[in-house]
Tab-separated table of C-alpha atoms in Angstrom:
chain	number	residue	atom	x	y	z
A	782	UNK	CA	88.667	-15.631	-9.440
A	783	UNK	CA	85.418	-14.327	-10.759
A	784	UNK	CA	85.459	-11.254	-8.245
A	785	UNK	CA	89.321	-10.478	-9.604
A	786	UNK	CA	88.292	-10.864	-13.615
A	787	UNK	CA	85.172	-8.190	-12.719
A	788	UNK	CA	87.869	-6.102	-11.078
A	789	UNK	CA	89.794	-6.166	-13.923
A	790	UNK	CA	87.251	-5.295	-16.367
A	791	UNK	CA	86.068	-2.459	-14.815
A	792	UNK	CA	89.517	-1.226	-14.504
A	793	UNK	CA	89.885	-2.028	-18.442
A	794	UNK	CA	86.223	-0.045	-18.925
A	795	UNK	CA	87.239	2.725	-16.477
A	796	UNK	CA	90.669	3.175	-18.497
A	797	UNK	CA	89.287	3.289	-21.911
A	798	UNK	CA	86.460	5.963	-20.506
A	799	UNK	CA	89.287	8.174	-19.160
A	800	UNK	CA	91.416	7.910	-22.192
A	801	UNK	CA	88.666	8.975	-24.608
A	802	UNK	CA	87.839	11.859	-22.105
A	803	UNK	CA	91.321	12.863	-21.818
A	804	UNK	CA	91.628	12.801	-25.845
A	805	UNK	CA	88.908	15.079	-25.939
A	806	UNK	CA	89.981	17.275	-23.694
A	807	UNK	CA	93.224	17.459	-25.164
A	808	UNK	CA	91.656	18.342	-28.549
A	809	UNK	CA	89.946	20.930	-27.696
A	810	UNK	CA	92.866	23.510	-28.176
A	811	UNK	CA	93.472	21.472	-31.442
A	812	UNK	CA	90.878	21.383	-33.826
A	813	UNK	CA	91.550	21.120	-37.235
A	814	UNK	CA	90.048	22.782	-40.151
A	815	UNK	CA	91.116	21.207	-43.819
A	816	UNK	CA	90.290	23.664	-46.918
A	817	UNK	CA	90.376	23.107	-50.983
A	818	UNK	CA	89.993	25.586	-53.706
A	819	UNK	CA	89.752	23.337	-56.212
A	820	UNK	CA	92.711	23.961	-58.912
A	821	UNK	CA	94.359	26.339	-57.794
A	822	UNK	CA	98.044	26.069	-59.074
A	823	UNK	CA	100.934	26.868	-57.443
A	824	UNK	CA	102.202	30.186	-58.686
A	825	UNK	CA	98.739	31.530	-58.756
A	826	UNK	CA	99.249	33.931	-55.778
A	827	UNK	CA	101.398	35.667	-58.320
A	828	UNK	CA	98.790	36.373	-60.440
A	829	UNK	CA	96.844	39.866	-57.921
A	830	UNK	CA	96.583	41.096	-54.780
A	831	UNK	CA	95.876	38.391	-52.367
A	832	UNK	CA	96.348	39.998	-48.602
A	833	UNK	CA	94.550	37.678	-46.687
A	834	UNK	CA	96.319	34.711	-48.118
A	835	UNK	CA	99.606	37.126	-47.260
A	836	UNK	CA	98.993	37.516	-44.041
A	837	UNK	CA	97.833	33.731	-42.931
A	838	UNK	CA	100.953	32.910	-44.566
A	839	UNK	CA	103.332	35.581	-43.161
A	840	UNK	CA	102.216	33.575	-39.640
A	841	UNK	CA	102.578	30.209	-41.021
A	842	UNK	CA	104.031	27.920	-43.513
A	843	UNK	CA	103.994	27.537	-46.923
A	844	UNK	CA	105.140	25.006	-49.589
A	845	UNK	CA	106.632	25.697	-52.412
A	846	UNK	CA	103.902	23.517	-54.556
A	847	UNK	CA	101.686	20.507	-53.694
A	848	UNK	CA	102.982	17.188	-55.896
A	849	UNK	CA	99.339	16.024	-56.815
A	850	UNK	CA	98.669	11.982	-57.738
A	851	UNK	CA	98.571	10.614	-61.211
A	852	UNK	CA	95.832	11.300	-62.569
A	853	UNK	CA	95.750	15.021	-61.640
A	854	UNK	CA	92.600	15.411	-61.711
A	855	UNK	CA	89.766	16.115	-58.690
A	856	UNK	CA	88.246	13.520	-57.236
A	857	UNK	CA	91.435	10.943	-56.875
A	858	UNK	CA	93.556	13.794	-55.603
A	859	UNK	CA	91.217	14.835	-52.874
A	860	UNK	CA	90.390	11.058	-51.883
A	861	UNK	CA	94.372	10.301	-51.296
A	862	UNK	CA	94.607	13.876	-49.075
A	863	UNK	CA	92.205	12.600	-47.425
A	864	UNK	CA	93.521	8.753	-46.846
A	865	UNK	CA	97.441	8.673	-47.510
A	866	UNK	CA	96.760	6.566	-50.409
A	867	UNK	CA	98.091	6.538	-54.196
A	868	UNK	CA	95.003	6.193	-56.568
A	869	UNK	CA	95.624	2.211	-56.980
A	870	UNK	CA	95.206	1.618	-53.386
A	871	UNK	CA	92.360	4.096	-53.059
A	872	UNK	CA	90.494	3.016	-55.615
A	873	UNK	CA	89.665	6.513	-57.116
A	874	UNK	CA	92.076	5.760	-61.175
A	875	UNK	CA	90.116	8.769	-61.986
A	876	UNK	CA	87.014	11.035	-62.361
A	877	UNK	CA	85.591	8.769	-64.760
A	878	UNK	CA	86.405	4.800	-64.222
A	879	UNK	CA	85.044	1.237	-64.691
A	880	UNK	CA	85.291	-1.546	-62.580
A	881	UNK	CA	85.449	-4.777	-64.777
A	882	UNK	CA	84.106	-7.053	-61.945
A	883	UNK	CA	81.103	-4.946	-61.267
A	884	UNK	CA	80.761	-4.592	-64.581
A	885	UNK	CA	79.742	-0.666	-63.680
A	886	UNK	CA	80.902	2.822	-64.831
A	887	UNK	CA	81.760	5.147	-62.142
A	888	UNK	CA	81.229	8.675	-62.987
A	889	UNK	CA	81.126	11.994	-60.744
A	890	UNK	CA	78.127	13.297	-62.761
A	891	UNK	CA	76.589	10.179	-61.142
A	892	UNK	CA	75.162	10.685	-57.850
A	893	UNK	CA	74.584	7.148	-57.113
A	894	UNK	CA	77.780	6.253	-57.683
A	895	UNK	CA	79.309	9.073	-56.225
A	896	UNK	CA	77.221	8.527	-52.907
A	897	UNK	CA	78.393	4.276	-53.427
A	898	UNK	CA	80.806	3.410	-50.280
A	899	UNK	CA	81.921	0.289	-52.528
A	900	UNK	CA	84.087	1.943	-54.664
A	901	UNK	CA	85.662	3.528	-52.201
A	902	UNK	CA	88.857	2.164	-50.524
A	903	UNK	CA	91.393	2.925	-47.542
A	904	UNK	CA	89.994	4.964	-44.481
A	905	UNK	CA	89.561	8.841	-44.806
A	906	UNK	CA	90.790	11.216	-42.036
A	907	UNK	CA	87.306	11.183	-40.967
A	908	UNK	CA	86.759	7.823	-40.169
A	909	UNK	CA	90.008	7.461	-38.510
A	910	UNK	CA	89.159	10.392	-36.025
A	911	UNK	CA	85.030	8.984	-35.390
A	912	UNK	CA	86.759	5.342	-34.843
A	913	UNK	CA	88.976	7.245	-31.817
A	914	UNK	CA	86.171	8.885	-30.349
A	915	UNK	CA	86.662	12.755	-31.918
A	916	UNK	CA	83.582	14.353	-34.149
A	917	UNK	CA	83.889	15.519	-37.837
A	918	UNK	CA	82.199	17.618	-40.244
A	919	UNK	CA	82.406	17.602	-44.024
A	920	UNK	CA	81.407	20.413	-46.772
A	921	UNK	CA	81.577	18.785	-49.851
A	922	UNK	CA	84.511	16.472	-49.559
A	923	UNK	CA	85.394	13.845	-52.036
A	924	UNK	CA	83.841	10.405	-50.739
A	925	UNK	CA	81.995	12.459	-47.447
A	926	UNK	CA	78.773	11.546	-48.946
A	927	UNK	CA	79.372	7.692	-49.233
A	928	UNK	CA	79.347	5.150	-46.253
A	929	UNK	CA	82.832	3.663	-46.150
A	930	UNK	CA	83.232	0.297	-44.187
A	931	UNK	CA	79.776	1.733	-42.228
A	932	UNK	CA	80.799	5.123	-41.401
A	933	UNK	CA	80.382	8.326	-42.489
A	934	UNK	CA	81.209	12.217	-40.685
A	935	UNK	CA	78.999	13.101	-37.641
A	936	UNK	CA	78.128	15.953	-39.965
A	937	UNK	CA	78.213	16.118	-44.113
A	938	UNK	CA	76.233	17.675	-46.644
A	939	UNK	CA	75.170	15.943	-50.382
A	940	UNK	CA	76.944	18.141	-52.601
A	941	UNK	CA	75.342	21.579	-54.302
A	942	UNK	CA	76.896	23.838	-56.557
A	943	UNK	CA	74.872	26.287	-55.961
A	944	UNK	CA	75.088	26.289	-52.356
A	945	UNK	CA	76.625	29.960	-51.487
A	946	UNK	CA	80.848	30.173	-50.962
A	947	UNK	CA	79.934	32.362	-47.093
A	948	UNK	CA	76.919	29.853	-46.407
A	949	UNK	CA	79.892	26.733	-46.652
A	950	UNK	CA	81.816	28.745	-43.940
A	951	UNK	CA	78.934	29.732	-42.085
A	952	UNK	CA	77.901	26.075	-41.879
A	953	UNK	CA	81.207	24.738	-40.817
A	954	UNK	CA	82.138	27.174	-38.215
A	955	UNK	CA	78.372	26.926	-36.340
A	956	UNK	CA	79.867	23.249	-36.871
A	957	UNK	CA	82.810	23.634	-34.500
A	958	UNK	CA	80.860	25.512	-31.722
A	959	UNK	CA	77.481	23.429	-31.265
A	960	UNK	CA	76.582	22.954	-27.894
A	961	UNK	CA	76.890	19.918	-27.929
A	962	UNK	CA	78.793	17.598	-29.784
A	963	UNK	CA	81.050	19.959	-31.833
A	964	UNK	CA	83.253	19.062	-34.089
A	965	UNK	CA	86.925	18.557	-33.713
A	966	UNK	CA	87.483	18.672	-37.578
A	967	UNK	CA	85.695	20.106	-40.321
A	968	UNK	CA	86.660	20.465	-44.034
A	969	UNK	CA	85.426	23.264	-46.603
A	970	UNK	CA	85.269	22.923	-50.518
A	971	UNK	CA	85.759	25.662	-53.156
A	972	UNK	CA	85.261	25.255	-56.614
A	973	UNK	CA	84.976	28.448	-58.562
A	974	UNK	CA	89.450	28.531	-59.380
A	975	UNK	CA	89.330	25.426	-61.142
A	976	UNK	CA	86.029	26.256	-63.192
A	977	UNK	CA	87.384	29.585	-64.298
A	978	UNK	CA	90.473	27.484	-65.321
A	979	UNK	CA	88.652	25.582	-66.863
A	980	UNK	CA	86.310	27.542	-68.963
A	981	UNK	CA	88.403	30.552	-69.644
A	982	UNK	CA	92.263	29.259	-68.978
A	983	UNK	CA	94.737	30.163	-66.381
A	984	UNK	CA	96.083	33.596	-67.796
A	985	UNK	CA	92.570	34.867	-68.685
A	986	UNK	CA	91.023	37.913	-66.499
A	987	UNK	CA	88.303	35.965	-65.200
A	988	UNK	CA	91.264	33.221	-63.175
A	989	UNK	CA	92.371	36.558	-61.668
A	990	UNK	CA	88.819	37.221	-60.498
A	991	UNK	CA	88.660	33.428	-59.515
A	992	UNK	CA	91.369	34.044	-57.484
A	993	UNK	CA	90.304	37.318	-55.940
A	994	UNK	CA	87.522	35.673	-54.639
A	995	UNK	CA	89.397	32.774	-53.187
A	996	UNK	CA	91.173	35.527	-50.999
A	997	UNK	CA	87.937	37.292	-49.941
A	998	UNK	CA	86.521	33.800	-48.980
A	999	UNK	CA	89.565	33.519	-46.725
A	1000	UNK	CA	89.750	36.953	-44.981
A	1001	UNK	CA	86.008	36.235	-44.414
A	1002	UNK	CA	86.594	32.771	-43.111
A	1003	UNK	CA	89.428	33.949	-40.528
A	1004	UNK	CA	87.204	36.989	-39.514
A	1005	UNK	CA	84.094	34.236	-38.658
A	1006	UNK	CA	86.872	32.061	-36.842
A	1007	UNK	CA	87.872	34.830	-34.268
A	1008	UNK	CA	84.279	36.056	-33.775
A	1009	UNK	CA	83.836	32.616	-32.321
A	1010	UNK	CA	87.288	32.634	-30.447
A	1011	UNK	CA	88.499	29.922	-32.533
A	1012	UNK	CA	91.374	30.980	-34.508
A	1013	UNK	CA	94.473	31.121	-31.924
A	1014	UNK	CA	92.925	27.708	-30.976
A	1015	UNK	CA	92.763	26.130	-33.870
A	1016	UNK	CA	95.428	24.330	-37.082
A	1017	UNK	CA	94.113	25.106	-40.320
A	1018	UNK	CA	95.320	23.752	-43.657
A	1019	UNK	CA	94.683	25.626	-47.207
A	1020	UNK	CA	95.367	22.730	-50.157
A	1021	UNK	CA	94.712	22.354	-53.753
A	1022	UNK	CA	94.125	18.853	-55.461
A	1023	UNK	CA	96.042	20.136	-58.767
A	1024	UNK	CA	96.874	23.028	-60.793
A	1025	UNK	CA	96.096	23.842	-64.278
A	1026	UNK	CA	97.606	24.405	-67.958
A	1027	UNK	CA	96.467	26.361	-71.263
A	1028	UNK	CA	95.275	24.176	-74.171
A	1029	UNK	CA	95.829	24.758	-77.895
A	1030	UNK	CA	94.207	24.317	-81.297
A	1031	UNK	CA	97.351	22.756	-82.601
A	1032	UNK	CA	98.073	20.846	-80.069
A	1033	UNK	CA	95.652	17.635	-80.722
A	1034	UNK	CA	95.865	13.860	-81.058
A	1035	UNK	CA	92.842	12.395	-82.628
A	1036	UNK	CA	92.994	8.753	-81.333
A	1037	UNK	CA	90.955	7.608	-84.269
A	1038	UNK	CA	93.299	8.428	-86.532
A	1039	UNK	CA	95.798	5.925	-84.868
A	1040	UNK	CA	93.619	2.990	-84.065
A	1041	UNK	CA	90.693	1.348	-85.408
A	1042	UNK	CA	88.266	2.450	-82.855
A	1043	UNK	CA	86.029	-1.010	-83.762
A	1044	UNK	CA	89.146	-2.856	-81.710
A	1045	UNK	CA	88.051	-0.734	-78.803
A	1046	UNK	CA	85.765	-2.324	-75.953
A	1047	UNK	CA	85.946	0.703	-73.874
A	1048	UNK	CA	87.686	4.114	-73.422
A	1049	UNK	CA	88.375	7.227	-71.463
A	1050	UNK	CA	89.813	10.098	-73.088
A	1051	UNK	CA	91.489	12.470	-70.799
A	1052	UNK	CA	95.587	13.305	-70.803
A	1053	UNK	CA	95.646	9.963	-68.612
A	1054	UNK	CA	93.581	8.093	-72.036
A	1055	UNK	CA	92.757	4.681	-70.621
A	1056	UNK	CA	92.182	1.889	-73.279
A	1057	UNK	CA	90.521	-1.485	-73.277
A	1058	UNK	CA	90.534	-3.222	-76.596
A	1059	UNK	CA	88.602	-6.466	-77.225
A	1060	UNK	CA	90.004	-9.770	-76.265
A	1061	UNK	CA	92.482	-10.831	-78.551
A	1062	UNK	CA	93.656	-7.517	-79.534
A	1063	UNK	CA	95.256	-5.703	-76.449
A	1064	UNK	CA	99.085	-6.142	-78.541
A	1065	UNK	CA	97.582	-5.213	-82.149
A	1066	UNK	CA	96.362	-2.291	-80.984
A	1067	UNK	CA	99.172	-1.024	-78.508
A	1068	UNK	CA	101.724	-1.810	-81.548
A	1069	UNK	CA	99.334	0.684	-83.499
A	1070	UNK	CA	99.462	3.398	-80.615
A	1071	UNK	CA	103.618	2.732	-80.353
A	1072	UNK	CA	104.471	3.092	-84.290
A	1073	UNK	CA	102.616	6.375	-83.889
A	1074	UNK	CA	103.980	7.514	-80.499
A	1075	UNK	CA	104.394	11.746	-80.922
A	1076	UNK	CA	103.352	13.638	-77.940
A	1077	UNK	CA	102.754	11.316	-75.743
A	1078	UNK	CA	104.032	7.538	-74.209
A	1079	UNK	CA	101.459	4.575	-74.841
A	1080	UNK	CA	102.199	1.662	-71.979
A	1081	UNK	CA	101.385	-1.479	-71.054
A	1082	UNK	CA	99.592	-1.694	-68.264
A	1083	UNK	CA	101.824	-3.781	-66.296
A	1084	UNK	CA	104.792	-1.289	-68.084
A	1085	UNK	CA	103.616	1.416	-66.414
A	1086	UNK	CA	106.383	3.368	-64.120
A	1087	UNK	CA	106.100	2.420	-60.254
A	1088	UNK	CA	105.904	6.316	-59.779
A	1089	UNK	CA	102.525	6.451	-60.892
A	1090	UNK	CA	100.920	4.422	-58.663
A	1091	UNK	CA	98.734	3.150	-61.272
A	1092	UNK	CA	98.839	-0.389	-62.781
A	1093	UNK	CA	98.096	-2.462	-59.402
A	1094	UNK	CA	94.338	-1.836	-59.563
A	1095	UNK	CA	91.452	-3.722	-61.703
A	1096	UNK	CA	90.152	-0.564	-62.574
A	1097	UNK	CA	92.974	0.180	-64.898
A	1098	UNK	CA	92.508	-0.554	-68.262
A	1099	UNK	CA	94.879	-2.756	-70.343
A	1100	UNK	CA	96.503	0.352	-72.240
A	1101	UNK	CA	97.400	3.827	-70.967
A	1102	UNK	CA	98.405	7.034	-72.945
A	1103	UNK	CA	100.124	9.303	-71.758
A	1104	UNK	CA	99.445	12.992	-73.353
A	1105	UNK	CA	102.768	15.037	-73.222
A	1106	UNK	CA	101.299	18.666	-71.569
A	1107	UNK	CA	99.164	20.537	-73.349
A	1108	UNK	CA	98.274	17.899	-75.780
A	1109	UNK	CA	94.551	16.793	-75.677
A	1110	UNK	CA	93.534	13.415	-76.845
A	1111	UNK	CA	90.364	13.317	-78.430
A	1112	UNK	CA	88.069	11.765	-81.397
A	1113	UNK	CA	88.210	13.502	-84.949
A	1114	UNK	CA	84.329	14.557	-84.406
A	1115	UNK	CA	84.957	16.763	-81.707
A	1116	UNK	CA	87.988	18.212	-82.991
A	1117	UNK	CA	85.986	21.330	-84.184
A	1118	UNK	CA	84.264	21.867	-81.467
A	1119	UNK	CA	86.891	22.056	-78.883
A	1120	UNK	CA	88.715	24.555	-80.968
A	1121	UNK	CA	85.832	26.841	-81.241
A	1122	UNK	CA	85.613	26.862	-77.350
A	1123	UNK	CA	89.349	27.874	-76.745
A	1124	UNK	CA	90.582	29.259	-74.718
A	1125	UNK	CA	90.373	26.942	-71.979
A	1126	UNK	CA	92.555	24.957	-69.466
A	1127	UNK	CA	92.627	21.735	-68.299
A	1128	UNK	CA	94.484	19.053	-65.838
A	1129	UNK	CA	95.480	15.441	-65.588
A	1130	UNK	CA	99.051	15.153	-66.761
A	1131	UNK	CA	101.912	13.980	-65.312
A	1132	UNK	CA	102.650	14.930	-62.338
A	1133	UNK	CA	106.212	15.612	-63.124
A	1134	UNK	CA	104.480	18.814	-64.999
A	1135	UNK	CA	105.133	22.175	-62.395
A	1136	UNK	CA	101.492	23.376	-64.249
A	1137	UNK	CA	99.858	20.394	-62.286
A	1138	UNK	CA	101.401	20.797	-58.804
A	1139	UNK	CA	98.772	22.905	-56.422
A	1140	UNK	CA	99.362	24.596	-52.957
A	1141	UNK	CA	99.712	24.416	-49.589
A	1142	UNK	CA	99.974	26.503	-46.372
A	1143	UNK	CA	99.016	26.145	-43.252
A	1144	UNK	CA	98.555	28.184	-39.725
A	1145	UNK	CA	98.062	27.451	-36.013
A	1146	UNK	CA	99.596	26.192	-32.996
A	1147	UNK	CA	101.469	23.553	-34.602
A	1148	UNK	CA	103.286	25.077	-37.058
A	1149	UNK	CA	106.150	26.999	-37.885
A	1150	UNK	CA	105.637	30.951	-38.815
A	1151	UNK	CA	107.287	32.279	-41.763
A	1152	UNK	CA	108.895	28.899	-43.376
A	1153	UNK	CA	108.325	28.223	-46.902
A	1154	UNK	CA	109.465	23.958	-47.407
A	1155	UNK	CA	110.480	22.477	-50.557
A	1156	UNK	CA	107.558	21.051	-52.802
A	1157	UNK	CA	106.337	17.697	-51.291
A	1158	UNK	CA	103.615	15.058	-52.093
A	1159	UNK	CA	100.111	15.246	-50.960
A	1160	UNK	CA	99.309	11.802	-49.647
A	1161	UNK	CA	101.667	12.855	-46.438
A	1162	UNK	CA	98.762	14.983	-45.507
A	1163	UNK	CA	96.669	12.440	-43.860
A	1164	UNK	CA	99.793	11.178	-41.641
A	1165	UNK	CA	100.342	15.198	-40.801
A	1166	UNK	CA	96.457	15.235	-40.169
A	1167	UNK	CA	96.211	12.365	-38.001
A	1168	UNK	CA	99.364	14.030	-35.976
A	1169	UNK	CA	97.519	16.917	-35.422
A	1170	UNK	CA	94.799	15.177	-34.107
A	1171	UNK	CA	96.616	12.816	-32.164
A	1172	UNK	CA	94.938	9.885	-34.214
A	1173	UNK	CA	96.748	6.697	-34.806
A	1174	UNK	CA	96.626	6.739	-38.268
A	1175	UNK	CA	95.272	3.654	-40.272
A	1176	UNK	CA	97.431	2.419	-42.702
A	1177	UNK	CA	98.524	4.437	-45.590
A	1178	UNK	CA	101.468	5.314	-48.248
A	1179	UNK	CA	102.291	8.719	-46.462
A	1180	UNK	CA	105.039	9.868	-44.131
A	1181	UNK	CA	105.090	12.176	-41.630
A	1182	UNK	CA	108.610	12.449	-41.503
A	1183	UNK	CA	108.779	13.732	-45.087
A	1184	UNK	CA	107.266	17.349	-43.868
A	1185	UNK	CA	108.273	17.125	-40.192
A	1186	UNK	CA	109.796	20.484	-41.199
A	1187	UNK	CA	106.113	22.228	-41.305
A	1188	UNK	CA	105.936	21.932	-37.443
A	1189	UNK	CA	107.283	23.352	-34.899
């Protein structure tokens, strides 16, 4: 009996060897490159010349826009691409957020937070794919730099704005063709869209020249990929986490001027405005916020619409409100200021908003040439990643069967 149970477990261990090697083997005519430009909207294309983006799309597939997560904003958006999950499974309410039972602020201008596996939930793509023996690489990736549930990419780098668009491309692709253990997917991070956005809006010259860049980064990425004889090999998906929207000087709520801000425990002002009044006073103060309710919807927390995703997390406050796009909540003292910086753009809203939605397209073996597909959600991605990988995804909100029509 003891002879037979060794047999047996060196058949088991001789199985399990021969399945990882055949999964590697397999994926080495499939690896899988994921890229962000951060905000860039949907119609943007539109907007100049863009042949490189043309031509990887004439070969592949395109959606018509990318449905981000509520909040629309970075850092939830690319955590749920990158894990199938809606922002109160994932953890990420937000850029800015406090956890009640920590008693902490979380913050991405805080590098100790950022770099904090805690607050991160669910399993990102690269985790899956380490767990089932495949190697990954990360440029900049939302929650790359933490150590969630004791794992982290083969390969990652602490984030640096500074850090030159060519050298992130250089980086990855010397990534997928190391020697020895090479990676079987990387991911690439591009920021300068959404700042232009940002600091100058999305109809001002220097978007276009955002833009322009974006599609120069590309043509220079794809030329780098068949230098190395990776490109017929290899899927490779272009996303956005949201789009953008113009703001306006007379287009301003001054949340002081509807509540008495001495009510307020804590606050985050953003077109998603999160609210925590003191104890006592959560219905005083959303009765103030409802009487007053023009250009925007104040909730409950537990009122909140299931579409959202919102309200079954800890780290969302007692009251939300809702700006209607392009309204900008904000206090009275920095009323002046914001209006002497204008133009400018700026995210977050409802996804129901076409300004928010982002893109997608995607090129390689596995896809379809030449198909544009209706506007879908983004947490799908990780179930179409995992696919592509042939990962057994961990569990998630996505559905692979919602884009099916992307592949071939």
């Amino acid at each position: 009996m003891q002879t037979k149970k060794i047999i047996y477990q060196l058949i088991a261990l001789l199985l399990i060897l021969f399945t990882s090697c055949s999964k590697s083997s397999n994926n080495s005519t499939g690896k899988l490159l994921l890229i962000s430009f951060d905000g860039f909207r949907y119609d943007y294309l539109s907007k100049t010349e863009t042949p490189n983006f043309d031509r990887f799309i004439s070969i592949g597939v395109m959606a018509e826009s990318l449905i981000p997560v509520v909040p629309t904003k970075t850092f939830p958006n690319h955590y749920s691409i990158v894990t199938g999950l809606y922002p109160e499974n994932s953890g990420l309410v937000g850029n800015t957020m406090y956890d009640p039972e920590w008693d902490e602020w979380y913050r991405i201008s805080d590098r100790e937070a950022v770099a904090n596996g805690d607050w991160y939930q669910g399993e990102p793509i690269w985790n899956t794919a380490e767990r089932q023996g495949l190697t990954t690489g990360t440029m900049f990736w939302i929650g790359s730099e933490a150590e969630i549930n004791g794992m982290r990419p083969t390969y990652w780098k602490k984030f640096d704005a500074g850090m030159n668009n060519r050298a992130r491309i250089d980086t990855v692709v010397s990534w997928f063709v190391k020697q020895e253990n090479p990676i079987d997917f990387g991911t690439l991070y591009f920021g300068m869209v959404d700042s232009q956005g940002h600091q100058h809006g999305p109809a001002s010259d220097s978007l276009v020249v955002a833009v322009q860049e974006a599609d120069q980064l590309l043509g220079y990425l794809v030329h780098k990929l068949q230098q190395k004889q990776l490109w017929d090999k290899m899927n490779v998906l272009i996303v956005s986490d949201h789009g953008m929207t113009e703001l306006s000087a007379d287009k301003i709520i001054t949340l002081d001027s509807l509540v008495n801000m001495d009510d307020i425990q804590r606050y985050i002002l953003e077109p998603v405005t999160m609210i925590q009044p003191d104890s006592g006073k959560v219905e005083q103060v959303y009765q103030q916020l409802k009487r007053s309710e023009l250009h925007y919807t104040v909730y409950r927390k537990e009122e909140l619409p299931e579409r959202y995703h919102l309200k079954n997390h800890s780290r969302v406050m007692d009251i939300i409100m809702l700006a209607d796009i392009p309204y900008t909540i904000l206090k009275s003292e920095h009323k002046e200021s914001f209006i002497n910086n204008l133009p400018q753009g700026t995210h977050g809203y409802d996804n129901i908003n076409k300004d928010m939605h982002g893109i997608f397209a995607a090129r390689g073996p596995s896809f379809t040439a030449g198909n544009t597909v209706s506007p879908f959600e983004l947490v799908h991605l990780y179930e179409l990643m995992a696919h592509l990988l042939e990962l057994e995804p961990a569990p998630n909100e996505g559905s692979l069967d919602s884009i099916k029509t992307l592949l071939k």
